[in-house]
PDB file of N, CA and C in Angstrom:
ATOM      1  N   UNK A   1      91.810  56.040 108.218  1.00 55.00           N
ATOM      2  CA  UNK A   1      93.227  56.373 108.148  1.00 55.00           C
ATOM      3  C   UNK A   1      93.942  56.356 106.700  1.00 55.00           C
ATOM      4  N   UNK A   2      93.045  55.803 105.788  1.00 63.00           N
ATOM      5  CA  UNK A   2      93.673  55.652 104.425  1.00 63.00           C
ATOM      6  C   UNK A   2      93.894  56.896 103.686  1.00 63.00           C
ATOM      7  N   UNK A   3      93.143  57.849 104.057  1.00 67.00           N
ATOM      8  CA  UNK A   3      93.039  59.272 103.429  1.00 67.00           C
ATOM      9  C   UNK A   3      94.109  60.156 103.738  1.00 67.00           C
ATOM     10  N   UNK A   4      94.978  59.785 104.982  1.00 75.00           N
ATOM     11  CA  UNK A   4      95.982  60.700 105.304  1.00 75.00           C
ATOM     12  C   UNK A   4      97.319  60.308 104.789  1.00 75.00           C
ATOM     13  N   UNK A   5      97.996  61.184 104.277  1.00 72.00           N
ATOM     14  CA  UNK A   5      99.382  61.081 103.865  1.00 72.00           C
ATOM     15  C   UNK A   5     100.118  62.131 104.347  1.00 72.00           C
ATOM     16  N   UNK A   6     101.227  61.665 105.122  1.00 72.00           N
ATOM     17  CA  UNK A   6     102.090  62.496 105.832  1.00 72.00           C
ATOM     18  C   UNK A   6     103.395  62.612 105.024  1.00 72.00           C
ATOM     19  N   UNK A   7     103.921  63.892 104.804  1.00 70.00           N
ATOM     20  CA  UNK A   7     105.100  64.201 104.156  1.00 70.00           C
ATOM     21  C   UNK A   7     106.308  64.501 105.177  1.00 70.00           C
ATOM     22  N   UNK A   8     107.200  63.867 105.090  1.00 71.00           N
ATOM     23  CA  UNK A   8     108.369  64.068 105.909  1.00 71.00           C
ATOM     24  C   UNK A   8     109.572  64.407 105.018  1.00 71.00           C
ATOM     25  N   UNK A   9     110.013  65.703 104.979  1.00 76.00           N
ATOM     26  CA  UNK A   9     111.124  66.080 104.299  1.00 76.00           C
ATOM     27  C   UNK A   9     111.956  66.996 105.064  1.00 76.00           C
ATOM     28  N   UNK A  10     113.072  67.441 104.475  1.00 81.00           N
ATOM     29  CA  UNK A  10     113.951  68.462 105.234  1.00 81.00           C
ATOM     30  C   UNK A  10     113.804  69.734 104.491  1.00 81.00           C
ATOM     31  N   UNK A  11     112.843  69.939 103.639  1.00 84.00           N
ATOM     32  CA  UNK A  11     112.565  71.379 103.032  1.00 84.00           C
ATOM     33  C   UNK A  11     112.102  72.345 104.031  1.00 84.00           C
ATOM     34  N   UNK A  12     112.534  73.512 103.787  1.00 86.00           N
ATOM     35  CA  UNK A  12     112.137  74.667 104.642  1.00 86.00           C
ATOM     36  C   UNK A  12     111.528  75.731 103.703  1.00 86.00           C
ATOM     37  N   UNK A  13     110.869  76.744 104.161  1.00 83.00           N
ATOM     38  CA  UNK A  13     110.271  77.830 103.340  1.00 83.00           C
ATOM     39  C   UNK A  13     111.577  78.634 102.894  1.00 83.00           C
ATOM     40  N   UNK A  14     111.385  79.352 101.593  1.00 87.00           N
ATOM     41  CA  UNK A  14     112.320  80.157 101.134  1.00 87.00           C
ATOM     42  C   UNK A  14     112.443  81.456 101.952  1.00 87.00           C
ATOM     43  N   UNK A  15     113.576  81.897 102.351  1.00 90.00           N
ATOM     44  CA  UNK A  15     113.944  82.919 103.276  1.00 90.00           C
ATOM     45  C   UNK A  15     113.426  84.261 102.438  1.00 90.00           C
ATOM     46  N   UNK A  16     113.712  84.425 101.367  1.00 90.00           N
ATOM     47  CA  UNK A  16     113.165  85.485 100.439  1.00 90.00           C
ATOM     48  C   UNK A  16     111.679  85.594 100.402  1.00 90.00           C
ATOM     49  N   UNK A  17     110.928  84.481 100.329  1.00 91.00           N
ATOM     50  CA  UNK A  17     109.565  84.588 100.420  1.00 91.00           C
ATOM     51  C   UNK A  17     109.054  84.903 101.858  1.00 91.00           C
ATOM     52  N   UNK A  18     109.663  84.565 102.886  1.00 93.00           N
ATOM     53  CA  UNK A  18     109.121  85.053 104.132  1.00 93.00           C
ATOM     54  C   UNK A  18     109.447  86.441 104.325  1.00 93.00           C
ATOM     55  N   UNK A  19     110.588  87.079 103.745  1.00 94.00           N
ATOM     56  CA  UNK A  19     110.802  88.491 103.701  1.00 94.00           C
ATOM     57  C   UNK A  19     109.825  89.208 102.868  1.00 94.00           C
ATOM     58  N   UNK A  20     109.528  88.670 101.697  1.00 94.00           N
ATOM     59  CA  UNK A  20     108.532  89.257 100.777  1.00 94.00           C
ATOM     60  C   UNK A  20     107.115  89.341 101.432  1.00 94.00           C
ATOM     61  N   UNK A  21     106.769  88.313 102.136  1.00 95.00           N
ATOM     62  CA  UNK A  21     105.356  88.376 102.901  1.00 95.00           C
ATOM     63  C   UNK A  21     105.491  89.301 103.992  1.00 95.00           C
ATOM     64  N   UNK A  22     106.540  89.516 104.738  1.00 95.00           N
ATOM     65  CA  UNK A  22     106.631  90.479 105.649  1.00 95.00           C
ATOM     66  C   UNK A  22     106.677  91.931 105.174  1.00 95.00           C
ATOM     67  N   UNK A  23     107.287  92.149 104.042  1.00 96.00           N
ATOM     68  CA  UNK A  23     107.269  93.483 103.465  1.00 96.00           C
ATOM     69  C   UNK A  23     105.936  93.854 102.824  1.00 96.00           C
ATOM     70  N   UNK A  24     105.127  92.841 102.330  1.00 95.00           N
ATOM     71  CA  UNK A  24     103.887  93.206 101.823  1.00 95.00           C
ATOM     72  C   UNK A  24     102.970  93.419 103.071  1.00 95.00           C
ATOM     73  N   UNK A  25     103.090  92.831 104.121  1.00 96.00           N
ATOM     74  CA  UNK A  25     102.343  93.117 105.247  1.00 96.00           C
ATOM     75  C   UNK A  25     102.598  94.518 105.879  1.00 96.00           C
ATOM     76  N   UNK A  26     103.773  94.873 105.858  1.00 96.00           N
ATOM     77  CA  UNK A  26     104.233  96.272 106.212  1.00 96.00           C
ATOM     78  C   UNK A  26     103.527  97.289 105.319  1.00 96.00           C
ATOM     79  N   UNK A  27     103.821  96.932 104.047  1.00 96.00           N
ATOM     80  CA  UNK A  27     103.117  97.769 102.905  1.00 96.00           C
ATOM     81  C   UNK A  27     101.705  98.051 103.180  1.00 96.00           C
ATOM     82  N   UNK A  28     100.949  97.124 103.332  1.00 95.00           N
ATOM     83  CA  UNK A  28      99.576  97.138 103.607  1.00 95.00           C
ATOM     84  C   UNK A  28      99.307  98.013 104.920  1.00 95.00           C
ATOM     85  N   UNK A  29     100.034  97.769 105.975  1.00 96.00           N
ATOM     86  CA  UNK A  29      99.786  98.484 107.182  1.00 96.00           C
ATOM     87  C   UNK A  29     100.062 100.024 106.964  1.00 96.00           C
ATOM     88  N   UNK A  30     101.193 100.195 106.264  1.00 95.00           N
ATOM     89  CA  UNK A  30     101.542 101.746 105.977  1.00 95.00           C
ATOM     90  C   UNK A  30     100.344 102.282 105.135  1.00 95.00           C
ATOM     91  N   UNK A  31      99.852 101.662 104.175  1.00 94.00           N
ATOM     92  CA  UNK A  31      98.854 102.185 103.391  1.00 94.00           C
ATOM     93  C   UNK A  31      97.525 102.460 104.231  1.00 94.00           C
ATOM     94  N   UNK A  32      97.191 101.538 105.070  1.00 95.00           N
ATOM     95  CA  UNK A  32      96.070 101.875 106.138  1.00 95.00           C
ATOM     96  C   UNK A  32      96.509 103.030 106.868  1.00 95.00           C
ATOM     97  N   UNK A  33      97.774 103.056 107.404  1.00 94.00           N
ATOM     98  CA  UNK A  33      98.076 104.282 108.200  1.00 94.00           C
ATOM     99  C   UNK A  33      97.919 105.621 107.382  1.00 94.00           C
ATOM    100  N   UNK A  34      98.189 105.670 106.107  1.00 92.00           N
ATOM    101  CA  UNK A  34      98.150 106.890 105.286  1.00 92.00           C
ATOM    102  C   UNK A  34      96.668 107.158 105.117  1.00 92.00           C
ATOM    103  N   UNK A  35      95.734 106.130 104.994  1.00 91.00           N
ATOM    104  CA  UNK A  35      94.424 106.474 104.768  1.00 91.00           C
ATOM    105  C   UNK A  35      93.801 107.101 105.997  1.00 91.00           C
ATOM    106  N   UNK A  36      94.281 106.465 107.108  1.00 93.00           N
ATOM    107  CA  UNK A  36      93.800 107.115 108.404  1.00 93.00           C
ATOM    108  C   UNK A  36      94.335 108.566 108.787  1.00 93.00           C
ATOM    109  N   UNK A  37      95.539 108.801 108.397  1.00 91.00           N
ATOM    110  CA  UNK A  37      96.177 110.117 108.445  1.00 91.00           C
ATOM    111  C   UNK A  37      95.434 111.015 107.526  1.00 91.00           C
ATOM    112  N   UNK A  38      95.172 110.642 106.364  1.00 89.00           N
ATOM    113  CA  UNK A  38      94.344 111.395 105.441  1.00 89.00           C
ATOM    114  C   UNK A  38      92.946 111.716 105.897  1.00 89.00           C
ATOM    115  N   UNK A  39      92.280 110.606 106.394  1.00 92.00           N
ATOM    116  CA  UNK A  39      90.890 110.841 106.923  1.00 92.00           C
ATOM    117  C   UNK A  39      90.898 111.941 108.060  1.00 92.00           C
ATOM    118  N   UNK A  40      91.956 111.810 109.049  1.00 91.00           N
ATOM    119  CA  UNK A  40      91.930 112.744 110.174  1.00 91.00           C
ATOM    120  C   UNK A  40      92.281 114.123 109.790  1.00 91.00           C
ATOM    121  N   UNK A  41      92.986 114.301 108.733  1.00 88.00           N
ATOM    122  CA  UNK A  41      93.186 115.652 108.224  1.00 88.00           C
ATOM    123  C   UNK A  41      92.363 116.055 107.339  1.00 88.00           C
ATOM    124  N   UNK A  42      91.185 115.408 107.066  1.00 88.00           N
ATOM    125  CA  UNK A  42      90.130 115.788 106.273  1.00 88.00           C
ATOM    126  C   UNK A  42      90.487 115.956 104.678  1.00 88.00           C
ATOM    127  N   UNK A  43      91.410 115.134 104.285  1.00 80.00           N
ATOM    128  CA  UNK A  43      91.956 115.322 102.895  1.00 80.00           C
ATOM    129  C   UNK A  43      92.993 116.103 102.642  1.00 80.00           C
ATOM    130  N   UNK A  44      93.503 116.921 103.717  1.00 86.00           N
ATOM    131  CA  UNK A  44      94.485 117.761 103.548  1.00 86.00           C
ATOM    132  C   UNK A  44      95.793 117.283 104.329  1.00 86.00           C
ATOM    133  N   UNK A  45      96.135 116.206 103.982  1.00 81.00           N
ATOM    134  CA  UNK A  45      97.311 115.606 104.763  1.00 81.00           C
ATOM    135  C   UNK A  45      98.666 116.191 104.399  1.00 81.00           C
ATOM    136  N   UNK A  46      98.903 116.369 103.186  1.00 84.00           N
ATOM    137  CA  UNK A  46     100.048 117.164 102.813  1.00 84.00           C
ATOM    138  C   UNK A  46     101.148 116.001 102.586  1.00 84.00           C
ATOM    139  N   UNK A  47     102.447 116.464 103.028  1.00 88.00           N
ATOM    140  CA  UNK A  47     103.476 115.660 102.964  1.00 88.00           C
ATOM    141  C   UNK A  47     103.724 114.399 103.866  1.00 88.00           C
ATOM    142  N   UNK A  48     102.953 114.473 104.940  1.00 88.00           N
ATOM    143  CA  UNK A  48     103.049 113.326 105.773  1.00 88.00           C
ATOM    144  C   UNK A  48     102.325 112.194 105.231  1.00 88.00           C
ATOM    145  N   UNK A  49     101.166 112.255 104.607  1.00 89.00           N
ATOM    146  CA  UNK A  49     100.485 111.375 103.893  1.00 89.00           C
ATOM    147  C   UNK A  49     101.139 110.704 102.855  1.00 89.00           C
ATOM    148  N   UNK A  50     101.633 111.674 102.036  1.00 88.00           N
ATOM    149  CA  UNK A  50     102.360 111.305 100.876  1.00 88.00           C
ATOM    150  C   UNK A  50     103.726 110.529 101.040  1.00 88.00           C
ATOM    151  N   UNK A  51     104.272 110.947 102.196  1.00 92.00           N
ATOM    152  CA  UNK A  51     105.594 110.222 102.561  1.00 92.00           C
ATOM    153  C   UNK A  51     105.215 108.813 103.085  1.00 92.00           C
ATOM    154  N   UNK A  52     104.103 108.637 103.816  1.00 92.00           N
ATOM    155  CA  UNK A  52     103.806 107.228 104.274  1.00 92.00           C
ATOM    156  C   UNK A  52     103.456 106.521 103.033  1.00 92.00           C
ATOM    157  N   UNK A  53     102.636 106.900 102.247  1.00 91.00           N
ATOM    158  CA  UNK A  53     102.250 106.346 100.956  1.00 91.00           C
ATOM    159  C   UNK A  53     103.502 105.940 100.052  1.00 91.00           C
ATOM    160  N   UNK A  54     104.434 106.884  99.914  1.00 93.00           N
ATOM    161  CA  UNK A  54     105.569 106.436  99.127  1.00 93.00           C
ATOM    162  C   UNK A  54     106.382 105.478  99.820  1.00 93.00           C
ATOM    163  N   UNK A  55     106.438 105.528 101.103  1.00 95.00           N
ATOM    164  CA  UNK A  55     107.223 104.458 101.843  1.00 95.00           C
ATOM    165  C   UNK A  55     106.454 103.042 101.760  1.00 95.00           C
ATOM    166  N   UNK A  56     105.170 103.065 101.765  1.00 95.00           N
ATOM    167  CA  UNK A  56     104.387 101.887 101.337  1.00 95.00           C
ATOM    168  C   UNK A  56     104.773 101.315 100.090  1.00 95.00           C
ATOM    169  N   UNK A  57     104.842 102.186  98.909  1.00 95.00           N
ATOM    170  CA  UNK A  57     104.978 101.864  97.654  1.00 95.00           C
ATOM    171  C   UNK A  57     106.579 101.169  97.654  1.00 95.00           C
ATOM    172  N   UNK A  58     107.407 101.699  98.356  1.00 96.00           N
ATOM    173  CA  UNK A  58     108.920 101.365  98.444  1.00 96.00           C
ATOM    174  C   UNK A  58     108.879 100.017  98.941  1.00 96.00           C
ATOM    175  N   UNK A  59     108.222  99.624 100.213  1.00 96.00           N
ATOM    176  CA  UNK A  59     108.210  98.400 100.692  1.00 96.00           C
ATOM    177  C   UNK A  59     107.529  97.414  99.780  1.00 96.00           C
ATOM    178  N   UNK A  60     106.624  97.645  99.110  1.00 96.00           N
ATOM    179  CA  UNK A  60     105.773  96.673  98.230  1.00 96.00           C
ATOM    180  C   UNK A  60     106.822  96.464  97.032  1.00 96.00           C
ATOM    181  N   UNK A  61     107.611  97.406  96.406  1.00 96.00           N
ATOM    182  CA  UNK A  61     108.319  97.263  95.272  1.00 96.00           C
ATOM    183  C   UNK A  61     109.563  96.249  95.723  1.00 96.00           C
ATOM    184  N   UNK A  62     110.116  96.574  96.862  1.00 96.00           N
ATOM    185  CA  UNK A  62     111.209  95.622  97.397  1.00 96.00           C
ATOM    186  C   UNK A  62     110.629  94.199  97.726  1.00 96.00           C
ATOM    187  N   UNK A  63     109.385  94.137  98.211  1.00 95.00           N
ATOM    188  CA  UNK A  63     108.845  92.945  98.519  1.00 95.00           C
ATOM    189  C   UNK A  63     108.627  91.973  97.280  1.00 95.00           C
ATOM    190  N   UNK A  64     108.203  92.721  96.300  1.00 95.00           N
ATOM    191  CA  UNK A  64     108.007  91.961  95.082  1.00 95.00           C
ATOM    192  C   UNK A  64     109.290  91.588  94.468  1.00 95.00           C
ATOM    193  N   UNK A  65     110.278  92.316  94.579  1.00 95.00           N
ATOM    194  CA  UNK A  65     111.727  91.972  94.069  1.00 95.00           C
ATOM    195  C   UNK A  65     112.121  90.649  94.888  1.00 95.00           C
ATOM    196  N   UNK A  66     111.924  90.703  96.246  1.00 94.00           N
ATOM    197  CA  UNK A  66     112.433  89.574  97.047  1.00 94.00           C
ATOM    198  C   UNK A  66     111.642  88.486  96.728  1.00 94.00           C
ATOM    199  N   UNK A  67     110.295  88.491  96.630  1.00 93.00           N
ATOM    200  CA  UNK A  67     109.493  87.428  96.407  1.00 93.00           C
ATOM    201  C   UNK A  67     109.737  86.802  95.009  1.00 93.00           C
ATOM    202  N   UNK A  68     109.978  87.471  94.031  1.00 93.00           N
ATOM    203  CA  UNK A  68     110.322  86.895  92.659  1.00 93.00           C
ATOM    204  C   UNK A  68     111.793  86.149  92.687  1.00 93.00           C
ATOM    205  N   UNK A  69     112.754  86.934  93.423  1.00 94.00           N
ATOM    206  CA  UNK A  69     114.137  86.280  93.435  1.00 94.00           C
ATOM    207  C   UNK A  69     114.166  85.083  94.336  1.00 94.00           C
ATOM    208  N   UNK A  70     113.109  84.856  95.315  1.00 92.00           N
ATOM    209  CA  UNK A  70     113.126  83.745  96.148  1.00 92.00           C
ATOM    210  C   UNK A  70     112.968  82.380  95.492  1.00 92.00           C
ATOM    211  N   UNK A  71     112.463  82.498  94.282  1.00 91.00           N
ATOM    212  CA  UNK A  71     112.096  81.297  93.553  1.00 91.00           C
ATOM    213  C   UNK A  71     113.489  80.550  93.051  1.00 91.00           C
ATOM    214  N   UNK A  72     114.532  81.294  93.133  1.00 92.00           N
ATOM    215  CA  UNK A  72     115.767  80.691  92.722  1.00 92.00           C
ATOM    216  C   UNK A  72     116.346  79.794  93.751  1.00 92.00           C
ATOM    217  N   UNK A  73     115.820  79.757  95.080  1.00 86.00           N
ATOM    218  CA  UNK A  73     116.368  78.999  96.118  1.00 86.00           C
ATOM    219  C   UNK A  73     115.911  77.614  95.763  1.00 86.00           C
ATOM    220  N   UNK A  74     116.801  76.573  95.950  1.00 87.00           N
ATOM    221  CA  UNK A  74     116.556  75.246  95.530  1.00 87.00           C
ATOM    222  C   UNK A  74     116.063  74.404  96.717  1.00 87.00           C
ATOM    223  N   UNK A  75     115.221  73.517  96.314  1.00 86.00           N
ATOM    224  CA  UNK A  75     114.565  72.581  97.370  1.00 86.00           C
ATOM    225  C   UNK A  75     114.046  73.314  98.424  1.00 86.00           C
ATOM    226  N   UNK A  76     112.982  74.100  98.253  1.00 88.00           N
ATOM    227  CA  UNK A  76     112.400  74.912  99.289  1.00 88.00           C
ATOM    228  C   UNK A  76     110.870  74.990  99.032  1.00 88.00           C
ATOM    229  N   UNK A  77     110.069  75.266  99.908  1.00 89.00           N
ATOM    230  CA  UNK A  77     108.751  75.517  99.916  1.00 89.00           C
ATOM    231  C   UNK A  77     108.422  76.912  99.342  1.00 89.00           C
ATOM    232  N   UNK A  78     107.500  77.132  98.413  1.00 89.00           N
ATOM    233  CA  UNK A  78     107.491  78.559  97.849  1.00 89.00           C
ATOM    234  C   UNK A  78     106.084  79.062  98.135  1.00 89.00           C
ATOM    235  N   UNK A  79     105.507  78.837  99.242  1.00 92.00           N
ATOM    236  CA  UNK A  79     104.270  79.241  99.561  1.00 92.00           C
ATOM    237  C   UNK A  79     104.207  80.682  99.967  1.00 92.00           C
ATOM    238  N   UNK A  80     105.214  81.137 100.864  1.00 92.00           N
ATOM    239  CA  UNK A  80     105.499  82.439 101.156  1.00 92.00           C
ATOM    240  C   UNK A  80     105.916  83.387 100.140  1.00 92.00           C
ATOM    241  N   UNK A  81     106.649  82.871  99.220  1.00 93.00           N
ATOM    242  CA  UNK A  81     107.098  83.416  97.876  1.00 93.00           C
ATOM    243  C   UNK A  81     105.951  83.823  97.076  1.00 93.00           C
ATOM    244  N   UNK A  82     104.878  82.964  96.907  1.00 94.00           N
ATOM    245  CA  UNK A  82     103.807  83.289  96.013  1.00 94.00           C
ATOM    246  C   UNK A  82     102.926  84.338  96.797  1.00 94.00           C
ATOM    247  N   UNK A  83     102.646  84.073  98.113  1.00 95.00           N
ATOM    248  CA  UNK A  83     101.818  85.074  98.865  1.00 95.00           C
ATOM    249  C   UNK A  83     102.476  86.510  98.799  1.00 95.00           C
ATOM    250  N   UNK A  84     103.832  86.497  99.119  1.00 94.00           N
ATOM    251  CA  UNK A  84     104.419  87.797  99.076  1.00 94.00           C
ATOM    252  C   UNK A  84     104.518  88.579  97.862  1.00 94.00           C
ATOM    253  N   UNK A  85     104.855  87.823  96.682  1.00 95.00           N
ATOM    254  CA  UNK A  85     104.911  88.235  95.415  1.00 95.00           C
ATOM    255  C   UNK A  85     103.588  88.806  94.929  1.00 95.00           C
ATOM    256  N   UNK A  86     102.533  87.948  95.116  1.00 96.00           N
ATOM    257  CA  UNK A  86     101.112  88.389  94.750  1.00 96.00           C
ATOM    258  C   UNK A  86     100.663  89.573  95.446  1.00 96.00           C
ATOM    259  N   UNK A  87     100.778  89.604  96.838  1.00 95.00           N
ATOM    260  CA  UNK A  87     100.353  90.663  97.618  1.00 95.00           C
ATOM    261  C   UNK A  87     101.171  92.037  97.197  1.00 95.00           C
ATOM    262  N   UNK A  88     102.466  91.814  97.159  1.00 95.00           N
ATOM    263  CA  UNK A  88     103.283  93.107  96.838  1.00 95.00           C
ATOM    264  C   UNK A  88     102.939  93.468  95.394  1.00 95.00           C
ATOM    265  N   UNK A  89     102.696  92.627  94.473  1.00 96.00           N
ATOM    266  CA  UNK A  89     102.539  93.116  93.078  1.00 96.00           C
ATOM    267  C   UNK A  89     101.143  93.832  92.985  1.00 96.00           C
ATOM    268  N   UNK A  90     100.083  93.356  93.718  1.00 96.00           N
ATOM    269  CA  UNK A  90      98.808  93.989  93.820  1.00 96.00           C
ATOM    270  C   UNK A  90      99.021  95.375  94.437  1.00 96.00           C
ATOM    271  N   UNK A  91      99.689  95.442  95.622  1.00 95.00           N
ATOM    272  CA  UNK A  91      99.980  96.799  96.227  1.00 95.00           C
ATOM    273  C   UNK A  91     100.802  97.811  95.246  1.00 95.00           C
ATOM    274  N   UNK A  92     101.610  97.313  94.500  1.00 95.00           N
ATOM    275  CA  UNK A  92     102.332  98.191  93.563  1.00 95.00           C
ATOM    276  C   UNK A  92     101.519  98.613  92.551  1.00 95.00           C
ATOM    277  N   UNK A  93     100.580  97.849  91.955  1.00 96.00           N
ATOM    278  CA  UNK A  93      99.786  98.308  90.777  1.00 96.00           C
ATOM    279  C   UNK A  93      98.736  99.316  91.591  1.00 96.00           C
ATOM    280  N   UNK A  94      98.264  99.015  92.641  1.00 94.00           N
ATOM    281  CA  UNK A  94      97.185  99.795  93.210  1.00 94.00           C
ATOM    282  C   UNK A  94      97.716 101.078  93.752  1.00 94.00           C
ATOM    283  N   UNK A  95      98.760 101.192  94.280  1.00 93.00           N
ATOM    284  CA  UNK A  95      99.557 102.440  94.679  1.00 93.00           C
ATOM    285  C   UNK A  95      99.996 103.312  93.621  1.00 93.00           C
ATOM    286  N   UNK A  96     100.471 102.745  92.523  1.00 94.00           N
ATOM    287  CA  UNK A  96     100.934 103.525  91.318  1.00 94.00           C
ATOM    288  C   UNK A  96      99.586 104.187  90.647  1.00 94.00           C
ATOM    289  N   UNK A  97      98.398 103.175  90.520  1.00 94.00           N
ATOM    290  CA  UNK A  97      97.251 103.828  90.089  1.00 94.00           C
ATOM    291  C   UNK A  97      96.573 105.002  90.823  1.00 94.00           C
ATOM    292  N   UNK A  98      96.715 104.737  92.137  1.00 89.00           N
ATOM    293  CA  UNK A  98      96.390 105.814  93.135  1.00 89.00           C
ATOM    294  C   UNK A  98      97.070 107.172  93.058  1.00 89.00           C
ATOM    295  N   UNK A  99      98.500 107.090  93.000  1.00 87.00           N
ATOM    296  CA  UNK A  99      99.163 108.248  92.788  1.00 87.00           C
ATOM    297  C   UNK A  99      98.916 108.914  91.397  1.00 87.00           C
ATOM    298  N   UNK A 100      98.956 108.108  90.310  1.00 91.00           N
ATOM    299  CA  UNK A 100      98.774 108.736  89.141  1.00 91.00           C
ATOM    300  C   UNK A 100      97.413 109.342  89.081  1.00 91.00           C
ATOM    301  N   UNK A 101      96.340 108.809  89.598  1.00 90.00           N
ATOM    302  CA  UNK A 101      94.960 109.333  89.558  1.00 90.00           C
ATOM    303  C   UNK A 101      95.071 110.763  90.458  1.00 90.00           C
ATOM    304  N   UNK A 102      95.876 110.785  91.408  1.00 80.00           N
ATOM    305  CA  UNK A 102      96.061 112.025  92.323  1.00 80.00           C
ATOM    306  C   UNK A 102      96.664 113.036  91.583  1.00 80.00           C
ATOM    307  N   UNK A 103      97.499 112.812  90.705  1.00 77.00           N
ATOM    308  CA  UNK A 103      98.251 113.828  89.779  1.00 77.00           C
ATOM    309  C   UNK A 103      97.194 114.339  88.836  1.00 77.00           C
ATOM    310  N   UNK A 104      96.397 113.719  88.280  1.00 70.00           N
ATOM    311  CA  UNK A 104      95.630 114.057  87.178  1.00 70.00           C
ATOM    312  C   UNK A 104      94.482 114.769  87.610  1.00 70.00           C
TER     313      UNK A 104
END
């Protein structure tokens, strides 16, 4: 029992971090939906696939903003803030690269 240390505190998770993680999850799910729609349309999805992909980009951008601003909350746990910020940042970079490569 000497190796176990319990921490008791009244800190909670940052609300912005939870929101950022949720938005990152929604962004990933929307991206998967756009890939499925494009596959079913055999690459000719048109505006429906583009709309879902842009919506995924919007969720990831706002998730990144919420995740980074959640670090301003004082005396909170920042686990969800880190997860949401990193996941949203990866999705932003990936989706922008995908959309730029589709234009060229």
